[in-house]
């Protein structure tokens, strides 16, 4: 475009051009860039992520108005397979993912924290070869006080034909995941994902209705000041966990942050470093968090970001579940901090072996 007065070519300012390019880096474009391919597989992964983004937008829209919409908040009066009271928003979020994927032709099953058995795509719908495992609304106890909640997802390829509907092929280690991430419903809605080529964060621009690239190739510091744990369980833990907490209480440079929702607590550590712990207790040695759609997707992300995720004695991504809703203890975050927690567990085991 030539300026008629000066005869010079007109270009928008560099920073405007950069901002325009960033605004055009949508999630689907970014996934294809990451895969450096337009193959059918790449298109499938991009389409899967686009559907997840749509689910996130629908849930975010409902959440922003939940306090105003009749009957959106509160309990359903039912208890889920986890033995937890179910909130109306849990069911809404669960159904959003089903609705978004039912006609997509991308998945054959959806396995959710809220459903005892996987949901099989009906015969009259196009069937895909992926399985979505998800926690539709993680931390929903935060809803009544307008605090952050999230959706966690993990994508696996179906193996075999699952003719008996037992979904046994899902009972494999987290290394079988081909994509994982979460949507954080906070002051802004963010979608964080990885398909094995680093961890990338997108912020929802409501005016565009698009998730726009915010941070690419996020790396978790090797050590961070944050420890994130529910210290209300202190007297239910093994001595090793208590010894770790006593250690951080007695040493400078640590600060406690705990929001009661895994997605928000993890997101903070992903960026700032530190460690999130949900160890086993005397009552629940396996802990509270579910492996297939909470710990394993987060472990996939943290390893992609240069961190670690452990049960305390085993890498989370190496755990092979025996049932769909299996729980595991979770210690996740900066490599040095996860290793420090494990050192207390090893010391406790050494002392016990000497007795
Ligand atoms: P507690 C939410 O219910 C959740 O599953 C995670 O999001 C969260 O980290 C944890 O449980 C909180 O559990 O026992 O500290 O309330």
mmCIF file of C-alpha atoms and ligand atoms in Angstrom:
data_model
loop_
_atom_site.group_PDB
_atom_site.id
_atom_site.type_symbol
_atom_site.label_atom_id
_atom_site.label_comp_id
_atom_site.label_asym_id
_atom_site.label_seq_id
_atom_site.Cartn_x
_atom_site.Cartn_y
_atom_site.Cartn_z
ATOM 1 C CA UNK A 1 0.000 0.000 0.000
ATOM 2 C CA UNK A 2 1.715 3.248 -1.156
ATOM 3 C CA UNK A 3 1.262 6.530 0.729
ATOM 4 C CA UNK A 4 0.076 9.047 -1.908
ATOM 5 C CA UNK A 5 1.786 12.004 -0.142
ATOM 6 C CA UNK A 6 5.180 10.444 0.577
ATOM 7 C CA UNK A 7 5.187 7.721 -2.072
ATOM 8 C CA UNK A 8 6.482 5.320 0.593
ATOM 9 C CA UNK A 9 5.107 1.831 1.166
ATOM 10 C CA UNK A 10 2.822 1.788 4.218
ATOM 11 C CA UNK A 11 3.240 -1.008 6.760
ATOM 12 C CA UNK A 12 1.530 -1.352 10.113
ATOM 13 C CA UNK A 13 3.867 -0.988 13.063
ATOM 14 C CA UNK A 14 5.950 -4.070 13.869
ATOM 15 C CA UNK A 15 4.288 -4.507 17.248
ATOM 16 C CA UNK A 16 0.845 -4.323 15.612
ATOM 17 C CA UNK A 17 1.898 -6.927 13.069
ATOM 18 C CA UNK A 18 3.220 -9.156 15.864
ATOM 19 C CA UNK A 19 -0.004 -8.734 17.863
ATOM 20 C CA UNK A 20 -2.056 -9.550 14.760
ATOM 21 C CA UNK A 21 0.016 -12.681 14.131
ATOM 22 C CA UNK A 22 -0.406 -13.763 17.739
ATOM 23 C CA UNK A 23 -4.156 -13.215 17.544
ATOM 24 C CA UNK A 24 -4.162 -15.478 14.508
ATOM 25 C CA UNK A 25 -2.293 -18.241 16.381
ATOM 26 C CA UNK A 26 -5.406 -20.154 17.300
ATOM 27 C CA UNK A 27 -5.320 -23.544 18.948
ATOM 28 C CA UNK A 28 -6.043 -25.552 15.794
ATOM 29 C CA UNK A 29 -3.330 -23.716 13.828
ATOM 30 C CA UNK A 30 -0.858 -24.218 16.687
ATOM 31 C CA UNK A 31 -1.500 -27.976 16.877
ATOM 32 C CA UNK A 32 -0.820 -28.383 13.149
ATOM 33 C CA UNK A 33 2.321 -26.247 13.517
ATOM 34 C CA UNK A 34 3.471 -28.502 16.378
ATOM 35 C CA UNK A 35 2.838 -31.644 14.344
ATOM 36 C CA UNK A 36 4.428 -30.076 11.249
ATOM 37 C CA UNK A 37 2.037 -32.130 9.259
ATOM 38 C CA UNK A 38 -1.361 -32.044 7.602
ATOM 39 C CA UNK A 39 -1.677 -35.843 7.666
ATOM 40 C CA UNK A 40 -5.045 -37.408 8.602
ATOM 41 C CA UNK A 41 -3.634 -38.178 12.083
ATOM 42 C CA UNK A 42 -2.532 -34.561 12.510
ATOM 43 C CA UNK A 43 -5.917 -33.326 11.337
ATOM 44 C CA UNK A 44 -7.585 -35.683 13.857
ATOM 45 C CA UNK A 45 -5.490 -34.363 16.754
ATOM 46 C CA UNK A 46 -6.169 -30.795 15.703
ATOM 47 C CA UNK A 47 -9.885 -31.541 15.461
ATOM 48 C CA UNK A 48 -9.850 -33.227 18.903
ATOM 49 C CA UNK A 49 -8.242 -30.149 20.442
ATOM 50 C CA UNK A 50 -10.757 -27.884 18.706
ATOM 51 C CA UNK A 51 -13.624 -29.884 20.178
ATOM 52 C CA UNK A 52 -12.055 -29.705 23.631
ATOM 53 C CA UNK A 53 -11.755 -25.944 23.185
ATOM 54 C CA UNK A 54 -15.454 -25.796 22.295
ATOM 55 C CA UNK A 55 -16.314 -27.735 25.460
ATOM 56 C CA UNK A 56 -14.201 -25.271 27.445
ATOM 57 C CA UNK A 57 -16.003 -22.294 25.930
ATOM 58 C CA UNK A 58 -19.421 -23.770 26.692
ATOM 59 C CA UNK A 59 -18.482 -24.553 30.303
ATOM 60 C CA UNK A 60 -16.815 -21.149 30.779
ATOM 61 C CA UNK A 61 -19.941 -19.428 29.467
ATOM 62 C CA UNK A 62 -22.135 -21.320 31.938
ATOM 63 C CA UNK A 63 -19.746 -20.686 34.821
ATOM 64 C CA UNK A 64 -19.608 -16.923 34.264
ATOM 65 C CA UNK A 65 -23.394 -16.791 34.562
ATOM 66 C CA UNK A 66 -23.938 -19.670 37.031
ATOM 67 C CA UNK A 67 -24.698 -17.329 39.919
ATOM 68 C CA UNK A 68 -27.408 -15.647 37.846
ATOM 69 C CA UNK A 69 -28.930 -18.672 36.151
ATOM 70 C CA UNK A 70 -31.687 -20.435 38.043
ATOM 71 C CA UNK A 71 -30.759 -23.958 39.066
ATOM 72 C CA UNK A 72 -27.173 -23.851 37.765
ATOM 73 C CA UNK A 73 -25.436 -24.196 41.114
ATOM 74 C CA UNK A 74 -25.945 -26.516 44.049
ATOM 75 C CA UNK A 75 -26.120 -30.278 44.427
ATOM 76 C CA UNK A 76 -28.077 -32.806 42.392
ATOM 77 C CA UNK A 77 -28.714 -34.911 45.505
ATOM 78 C CA UNK A 78 -26.860 -37.858 43.912
ATOM 79 C CA UNK A 79 -23.482 -39.468 44.682
ATOM 80 C CA UNK A 80 -21.029 -40.443 41.927
ATOM 81 C CA UNK A 81 -18.890 -43.539 41.542
ATOM 82 C CA UNK A 82 -16.260 -41.808 43.667
ATOM 83 C CA UNK A 83 -18.729 -41.554 46.545
ATOM 84 C CA UNK A 84 -18.782 -37.770 46.184
ATOM 85 C CA UNK A 85 -21.891 -35.576 46.191
ATOM 86 C CA UNK A 86 -22.496 -34.453 42.626
ATOM 87 C CA UNK A 87 -23.035 -30.809 41.751
ATOM 88 C CA UNK A 88 -25.330 -29.674 38.977
ATOM 89 C CA UNK A 89 -22.356 -28.113 37.231
ATOM 90 C CA UNK A 90 -20.493 -31.467 37.353
ATOM 91 C CA UNK A 91 -23.311 -33.041 35.347
ATOM 92 C CA UNK A 92 -23.574 -30.084 33.000
ATOM 93 C CA UNK A 93 -19.836 -30.154 32.289
ATOM 94 C CA UNK A 94 -19.876 -33.913 31.833
ATOM 95 C CA UNK A 95 -22.733 -33.675 29.339
ATOM 96 C CA UNK A 96 -21.012 -30.839 27.454
ATOM 97 C CA UNK A 97 -18.067 -33.104 26.609
ATOM 98 C CA UNK A 98 -20.435 -35.881 25.500
ATOM 99 C CA UNK A 99 -22.456 -33.498 23.316
ATOM 100 C CA UNK A 100 -19.349 -31.950 21.782
ATOM 101 C CA UNK A 101 -17.797 -35.317 20.879
ATOM 102 C CA UNK A 102 -20.893 -37.412 20.112
ATOM 103 C CA UNK A 103 -21.171 -36.336 16.456
ATOM 104 C CA UNK A 104 -17.480 -35.540 15.970
ATOM 105 C CA UNK A 105 -16.521 -38.877 14.399
ATOM 106 C CA UNK A 106 -13.293 -38.623 16.396
ATOM 107 C CA UNK A 107 -13.895 -40.783 19.459
ATOM 108 C CA UNK A 108 -15.346 -44.186 20.253
ATOM 109 C CA UNK A 109 -15.601 -43.709 24.039
ATOM 110 C CA UNK A 110 -15.574 -41.092 26.741
ATOM 111 C CA UNK A 111 -14.423 -42.094 30.246
ATOM 112 C CA UNK A 112 -15.219 -39.620 32.987
ATOM 113 C CA UNK A 113 -14.869 -39.214 36.724
ATOM 114 C CA UNK A 114 -18.649 -38.757 36.760
ATOM 115 C CA UNK A 115 -19.500 -42.021 34.962
ATOM 116 C CA UNK A 116 -18.928 -45.485 36.398
ATOM 117 C CA UNK A 117 -18.520 -46.981 32.913
ATOM 118 C CA UNK A 118 -17.265 -45.278 29.746
ATOM 119 C CA UNK A 119 -19.864 -43.715 27.466
ATOM 120 C CA UNK A 120 -19.795 -45.529 24.117
ATOM 121 C CA UNK A 121 -20.636 -43.434 21.066
ATOM 122 C CA UNK A 122 -24.016 -44.748 19.816
ATOM 123 C CA UNK A 123 -24.200 -46.864 16.654
ATOM 124 C CA UNK A 124 -26.068 -44.119 14.782
ATOM 125 C CA UNK A 125 -23.138 -41.692 15.317
ATOM 126 C CA UNK A 126 -19.809 -41.640 13.485
ATOM 127 C CA UNK A 127 -17.202 -43.598 15.465
ATOM 128 C CA UNK A 128 -13.573 -42.529 15.820
ATOM 129 C CA UNK A 129 -10.539 -44.354 17.130
ATOM 130 C CA UNK A 130 -9.675 -42.151 20.089
ATOM 131 C CA UNK A 131 -10.831 -42.225 23.696
ATOM 132 C CA UNK A 132 -11.273 -39.091 25.753
ATOM 133 C CA UNK A 133 -10.671 -39.505 29.490
ATOM 134 C CA UNK A 134 -11.675 -36.471 31.508
ATOM 135 C CA UNK A 135 -12.555 -34.894 34.793
ATOM 136 C CA UNK A 136 -15.272 -32.550 33.559
ATOM 137 C CA UNK A 137 -15.191 -30.133 36.481
ATOM 138 C CA UNK A 138 -12.270 -30.593 38.820
ATOM 139 C CA UNK A 139 -12.536 -28.816 42.161
ATOM 140 C CA UNK A 140 -16.258 -28.157 41.878
ATOM 141 C CA UNK A 141 -16.426 -27.644 45.648
ATOM 142 C CA UNK A 142 -14.932 -24.209 44.822
ATOM 143 C CA UNK A 143 -17.970 -23.241 42.768
ATOM 144 C CA UNK A 144 -20.162 -21.952 45.582
ATOM 145 C CA UNK A 145 -17.508 -19.392 46.528
ATOM 146 C CA UNK A 146 -16.647 -18.403 42.937
ATOM 147 C CA UNK A 147 -13.108 -19.795 43.093
ATOM 148 C CA UNK A 148 -11.254 -21.428 40.229
ATOM 149 C CA UNK A 149 -12.191 -24.842 38.859
ATOM 150 C CA UNK A 150 -10.965 -26.747 35.819
ATOM 151 C CA UNK A 151 -11.528 -29.518 33.300
ATOM 152 C CA UNK A 152 -8.767 -32.098 32.838
ATOM 153 C CA UNK A 153 -8.432 -34.239 29.700
ATOM 154 C CA UNK A 154 -6.337 -37.074 28.364
ATOM 155 C CA UNK A 155 -6.496 -38.615 24.893
ATOM 156 C CA UNK A 156 -5.561 -42.198 24.027
ATOM 157 C CA UNK A 157 -5.936 -44.240 20.880
ATOM 158 C CA UNK A 158 -8.200 -47.248 21.121
ATOM 159 C CA UNK A 159 -6.307 -50.533 20.982
ATOM 160 C CA UNK A 160 -8.195 -53.628 19.874
ATOM 161 C CA UNK A 161 -11.950 -53.592 19.324
ATOM 162 C CA UNK A 162 -13.203 -53.574 22.924
ATOM 163 C CA UNK A 163 -16.020 -55.894 21.819
ATOM 164 C CA UNK A 164 -16.969 -56.825 25.393
ATOM 165 C CA UNK A 165 -17.140 -53.171 26.413
ATOM 166 C CA UNK A 166 -14.690 -53.728 29.249
ATOM 167 C CA UNK A 167 -12.386 -50.916 27.998
ATOM 168 C CA UNK A 168 -9.447 -53.028 29.165
ATOM 169 C CA UNK A 169 -7.174 -51.253 26.674
ATOM 170 C CA UNK A 170 -7.476 -48.135 28.852
ATOM 171 C CA UNK A 171 -5.767 -49.972 31.727
ATOM 172 C CA UNK A 172 -2.291 -49.134 30.454
ATOM 173 C CA UNK A 173 0.366 -46.743 31.696
ATOM 174 C CA UNK A 174 0.186 -43.004 31.149
ATOM 175 C CA UNK A 175 2.909 -43.324 28.532
ATOM 176 C CA UNK A 176 0.125 -44.385 26.161
ATOM 177 C CA UNK A 177 -1.370 -40.891 26.225
ATOM 178 C CA UNK A 178 -1.060 -39.032 22.923
ATOM 179 C CA UNK A 179 -2.310 -35.689 24.289
ATOM 180 C CA UNK A 180 -3.263 -34.196 27.645
ATOM 181 C CA UNK A 181 -4.136 -30.883 29.179
ATOM 182 C CA UNK A 182 -6.639 -28.867 31.106
ATOM 183 C CA UNK A 183 -8.894 -25.841 30.936
ATOM 184 C CA UNK A 184 -8.578 -23.459 33.889
ATOM 185 C CA UNK A 185 -11.682 -21.384 34.593
ATOM 186 C CA UNK A 186 -10.157 -18.481 36.494
ATOM 187 C CA UNK A 187 -10.024 -14.689 36.044
ATOM 188 C CA UNK A 188 -9.478 -15.674 32.419
ATOM 189 C CA UNK A 189 -10.156 -19.045 30.858
ATOM 190 C CA UNK A 190 -6.937 -20.774 29.824
ATOM 191 C CA UNK A 191 -6.374 -23.978 27.915
ATOM 192 C CA UNK A 192 -3.029 -25.706 28.512
ATOM 193 C CA UNK A 193 -2.098 -28.710 26.363
ATOM 194 C CA UNK A 194 0.669 -30.929 25.132
ATOM 195 C CA UNK A 195 0.801 -33.446 22.292
ATOM 196 C CA UNK A 196 4.340 -34.438 23.184
ATOM 197 C CA UNK A 197 6.060 -31.378 21.709
ATOM 198 C CA UNK A 198 6.171 -29.155 24.794
ATOM 199 C CA UNK A 199 3.489 -27.467 26.907
ATOM 200 C CA UNK A 200 1.558 -24.527 25.493
ATOM 201 C CA UNK A 201 -1.017 -22.178 27.031
ATOM 202 C CA UNK A 202 -3.862 -20.337 25.353
ATOM 203 C CA UNK A 203 -6.129 -17.622 26.724
ATOM 204 C CA UNK A 204 -9.764 -17.412 25.668
ATOM 205 C CA UNK A 205 -10.566 -14.104 23.991
ATOM 206 C CA UNK A 206 -14.347 -13.916 24.503
ATOM 207 C CA UNK A 207 -14.632 -11.155 21.893
ATOM 208 C CA UNK A 208 -13.209 -13.533 19.266
ATOM 209 C CA UNK A 209 -14.513 -16.774 20.779
ATOM 210 C CA UNK A 210 -11.024 -18.154 20.207
ATOM 211 C CA UNK A 211 -8.248 -19.494 22.417
ATOM 212 C CA UNK A 212 -5.221 -17.372 21.522
ATOM 213 C CA UNK A 213 -1.610 -18.434 22.157
ATOM 214 C CA UNK A 214 -0.333 -16.950 25.430
ATOM 215 C CA UNK A 215 2.785 -18.989 26.345
ATOM 216 C CA UNK A 216 4.679 -21.500 24.213
ATOM 217 C CA UNK A 217 7.028 -24.238 25.460
ATOM 218 C CA UNK A 218 6.432 -23.557 29.162
ATOM 219 C CA UNK A 219 9.285 -24.865 31.325
ATOM 220 C CA UNK A 220 8.873 -25.504 35.053
ATOM 221 C CA UNK A 221 11.847 -24.260 37.131
ATOM 222 C CA UNK A 222 14.022 -27.052 38.601
ATOM 223 C CA UNK A 223 13.084 -25.727 42.056
ATOM 224 C CA UNK A 224 10.383 -23.367 43.305
ATOM 225 C CA UNK A 225 9.255 -21.842 46.635
ATOM 226 C CA UNK A 226 5.724 -23.266 46.619
ATOM 227 C CA UNK A 227 4.522 -26.351 48.406
ATOM 228 C CA UNK A 228 0.850 -27.069 47.842
ATOM 229 C CA UNK A 229 -0.837 -29.570 50.151
ATOM 230 C CA UNK A 230 -3.860 -29.824 52.413
ATOM 231 C CA UNK A 231 -2.120 -29.665 55.793
ATOM 232 C CA UNK A 232 -5.456 -30.465 57.428
ATOM 233 C CA UNK A 233 -4.586 -34.096 56.698
ATOM 234 C CA UNK A 234 -1.254 -33.803 58.534
ATOM 235 C CA UNK A 235 -2.047 -36.355 61.260
ATOM 236 C CA UNK A 236 -3.338 -38.863 58.714
ATOM 237 C CA UNK A 237 -0.046 -38.990 56.804
ATOM 238 C CA UNK A 238 2.904 -41.338 57.120
ATOM 239 C CA UNK A 239 5.845 -40.051 59.161
ATOM 240 C CA UNK A 240 7.764 -39.358 55.920
ATOM 241 C CA UNK A 241 5.207 -36.772 54.767
ATOM 242 C CA UNK A 242 5.109 -35.164 58.191
ATOM 243 C CA UNK A 243 8.910 -35.000 58.202
ATOM 244 C CA UNK A 244 8.860 -33.260 54.793
ATOM 245 C CA UNK A 245 6.325 -30.686 56.047
ATOM 246 C CA UNK A 246 8.394 -30.095 59.197
ATOM 247 C CA UNK A 247 11.411 -29.580 56.899
ATOM 248 C CA UNK A 248 9.704 -26.830 54.835
ATOM 249 C CA UNK A 249 8.357 -25.224 58.023
ATOM 250 C CA UNK A 250 11.904 -24.971 59.362
ATOM 251 C CA UNK A 251 13.680 -23.766 56.217
ATOM 252 C CA UNK A 252 13.526 -20.334 54.599
ATOM 253 C CA UNK A 253 12.319 -19.835 51.066
ATOM 254 C CA UNK A 254 9.114 -21.893 51.139
ATOM 255 C CA UNK A 255 5.561 -20.628 50.896
ATOM 256 C CA UNK A 256 2.297 -22.545 51.119
ATOM 257 C CA UNK A 257 -0.385 -22.165 48.448
ATOM 258 C CA UNK A 258 -3.432 -24.448 48.308
ATOM 259 C CA UNK A 259 -6.590 -23.699 46.376
ATOM 260 C CA UNK A 260 -8.506 -26.949 46.768
ATOM 261 C CA UNK A 261 -8.616 -27.523 43.006
ATOM 262 C CA UNK A 262 -5.849 -29.522 41.338
ATOM 263 C CA UNK A 263 -5.954 -27.538 38.087
ATOM 264 C CA UNK A 264 -5.337 -24.153 39.741
ATOM 265 C CA UNK A 265 -2.694 -25.490 42.135
ATOM 266 C CA UNK A 266 -0.920 -27.318 39.316
ATOM 267 C CA UNK A 267 -1.069 -24.299 36.998
ATOM 268 C CA UNK A 268 0.717 -22.153 39.598
ATOM 269 C CA UNK A 269 3.496 -24.732 39.986
ATOM 270 C CA UNK A 270 3.809 -25.272 36.240
ATOM 271 C CA UNK A 271 4.777 -21.603 35.878
ATOM 272 C CA UNK A 272 6.493 -20.791 39.193
ATOM 273 C CA UNK A 273 7.940 -24.135 40.311
ATOM 274 C CA UNK A 274 7.522 -26.003 43.586
ATOM 275 C CA UNK A 275 5.549 -29.126 44.430
ATOM 276 C CA UNK A 276 1.921 -30.200 44.786
ATOM 277 C CA UNK A 277 1.257 -33.163 47.032
ATOM 278 C CA UNK A 278 -1.770 -35.301 47.590
ATOM 279 C CA UNK A 279 -0.216 -38.211 49.492
ATOM 280 C CA UNK A 280 -1.974 -41.287 50.779
ATOM 281 C CA UNK A 281 -3.491 -41.134 54.231
ATOM 282 C CA UNK A 282 -4.035 -43.777 56.873
ATOM 283 C CA UNK A 283 -7.633 -44.069 55.682
ATOM 284 C CA UNK A 284 -6.846 -43.880 51.958
ATOM 285 C CA UNK A 285 -3.322 -45.225 51.338
ATOM 286 C CA UNK A 286 -3.826 -44.703 47.598
ATOM 287 C CA UNK A 287 -4.707 -41.054 48.111
ATOM 288 C CA UNK A 288 -7.684 -39.210 46.620
ATOM 289 C CA UNK A 289 -6.764 -38.257 43.060
ATOM 290 C CA UNK A 290 -7.666 -40.501 40.128
ATOM 291 C CA UNK A 291 -4.888 -41.796 37.935
ATOM 292 C CA UNK A 292 -6.361 -41.950 34.439
ATOM 293 C CA UNK A 293 -7.966 -38.514 34.245
ATOM 294 C CA UNK A 294 -6.215 -36.456 36.923
ATOM 295 C CA UNK A 295 -2.699 -37.620 37.853
ATOM 296 C CA UNK A 296 -1.653 -39.131 34.504
ATOM 297 C CA UNK A 297 -2.584 -36.115 32.305
ATOM 298 C CA UNK A 298 -0.876 -33.760 34.775
ATOM 299 C CA UNK A 299 2.158 -36.039 34.859
ATOM 300 C CA UNK A 300 2.289 -35.981 31.035
ATOM 301 C CA UNK A 301 2.280 -32.181 31.108
ATOM 302 C CA UNK A 302 4.849 -31.751 33.872
ATOM 303 C CA UNK A 303 7.320 -34.126 32.188
ATOM 304 C CA UNK A 304 6.893 -32.172 28.954
ATOM 305 C CA UNK A 305 7.657 -29.013 30.958
ATOM 306 C CA UNK A 306 10.829 -30.548 32.465
ATOM 307 C CA UNK A 307 9.335 -31.504 35.840
ATOM 308 C CA UNK A 308 8.425 -34.802 37.519
ATOM 309 C CA UNK A 309 5.392 -36.651 38.843
ATOM 310 C CA UNK A 310 5.673 -39.518 41.306
ATOM 311 C CA UNK A 311 3.501 -41.658 43.581
ATOM 312 C CA UNK A 312 6.395 -41.286 46.039
ATOM 313 C CA UNK A 313 7.963 -44.549 44.930
ATOM 314 C CA UNK A 314 7.115 -44.773 41.200
ATOM 315 C CA UNK A 315 6.835 -42.377 38.251
ATOM 316 C CA UNK A 316 3.143 -41.650 37.732
ATOM 317 C CA UNK A 317 3.450 -42.295 33.986
ATOM 318 C CA UNK A 318 4.693 -45.835 34.693
ATOM 319 C CA UNK A 319 1.725 -46.810 36.909
ATOM 320 C CA UNK A 320 -0.489 -49.428 35.230
ATOM 321 C CA UNK A 321 -4.048 -49.139 36.599
ATOM 322 C CA UNK A 322 -6.113 -52.187 37.475
ATOM 323 C CA UNK A 323 -9.419 -50.348 37.201
ATOM 324 C CA UNK A 324 -10.767 -47.260 35.488
ATOM 325 C CA UNK A 325 -11.175 -45.094 38.584
ATOM 326 C CA UNK A 326 -7.989 -46.142 40.346
ATOM 327 C CA UNK A 327 -6.500 -43.552 42.682
ATOM 328 C CA UNK A 328 -2.806 -42.830 43.277
ATOM 329 C CA UNK A 329 -0.851 -40.643 45.667
ATOM 330 C CA UNK A 330 0.513 -37.653 43.695
ATOM 331 C CA UNK A 331 3.722 -35.680 44.178
ATOM 332 C CA UNK A 332 4.186 -33.394 41.166
ATOM 333 C CA UNK A 333 6.204 -30.334 40.203
ATOM 334 C CA UNK A 334 9.834 -29.216 40.006
ATOM 335 C CA UNK A 335 12.359 -32.038 39.686
ATOM 336 C CA UNK A 336 14.364 -30.978 42.749
ATOM 337 C CA UNK A 337 11.283 -30.594 44.934
ATOM 338 C CA UNK A 338 9.704 -33.913 43.931
ATOM 339 C CA UNK A 339 13.055 -35.606 44.527
ATOM 340 C CA UNK A 340 13.326 -33.961 47.958
ATOM 341 C CA UNK A 341 9.898 -35.305 48.979
ATOM 342 C CA UNK A 342 10.897 -38.775 47.749
ATOM 343 C CA UNK A 343 14.078 -38.598 49.855
ATOM 344 C CA UNK A 344 11.959 -38.464 53.025
ATOM 345 C CA UNK A 345 9.997 -41.516 51.841
ATOM 346 C CA UNK A 346 13.249 -43.401 51.103
ATOM 347 C CA UNK A 347 14.660 -42.452 54.539
ATOM 348 C CA UNK A 348 11.473 -43.665 56.236
ATOM 349 C CA UNK A 349 11.702 -46.964 54.322
ATOM 350 C CA UNK A 350 15.376 -47.348 55.322
ATOM 351 C CA UNK A 351 14.550 -46.825 59.005
ATOM 352 C CA UNK A 352 11.617 -49.259 58.816
ATOM 353 C CA UNK A 353 13.813 -51.916 57.171
ATOM 354 C CA UNK A 354 16.332 -51.612 60.019
ATOM 355 C CA UNK A 355 13.673 -52.425 62.662
HETATM 356 P P1 LIG B 1 -9.111 -31.884 49.579
HETATM 357 C C1 LIG B 1 -11.118 -31.657 44.069
HETATM 358 O O1 LIG B 1 -12.163 -32.327 44.773
HETATM 359 C C2 LIG B 1 -9.937 -32.600 44.041
HETATM 360 O O2 LIG B 1 -10.266 -33.763 43.352
HETATM 361 C C3 LIG B 1 -8.732 -31.902 43.429
HETATM 362 O O3 LIG B 1 -9.088 -31.002 42.453
HETATM 363 C C4 LIG B 1 -8.083 -31.226 44.602
HETATM 364 O O4 LIG B 1 -6.688 -31.073 44.451
HETATM 365 C C5 LIG B 1 -8.413 -32.158 45.774
HETATM 366 O O5 LIG B 1 -9.570 -32.910 45.376
HETATM 367 C C6 LIG B 1 -8.741 -31.389 47.033
HETATM 368 O O6 LIG B 1 -8.989 -32.354 48.047
HETATM 369 O O7 LIG B 1 -9.183 -33.177 50.348
HETATM 370 O O8 LIG B 1 -7.871 -31.103 49.903
HETATM 371 O O9 LIG B 1 -10.370 -31.042 49.641
#
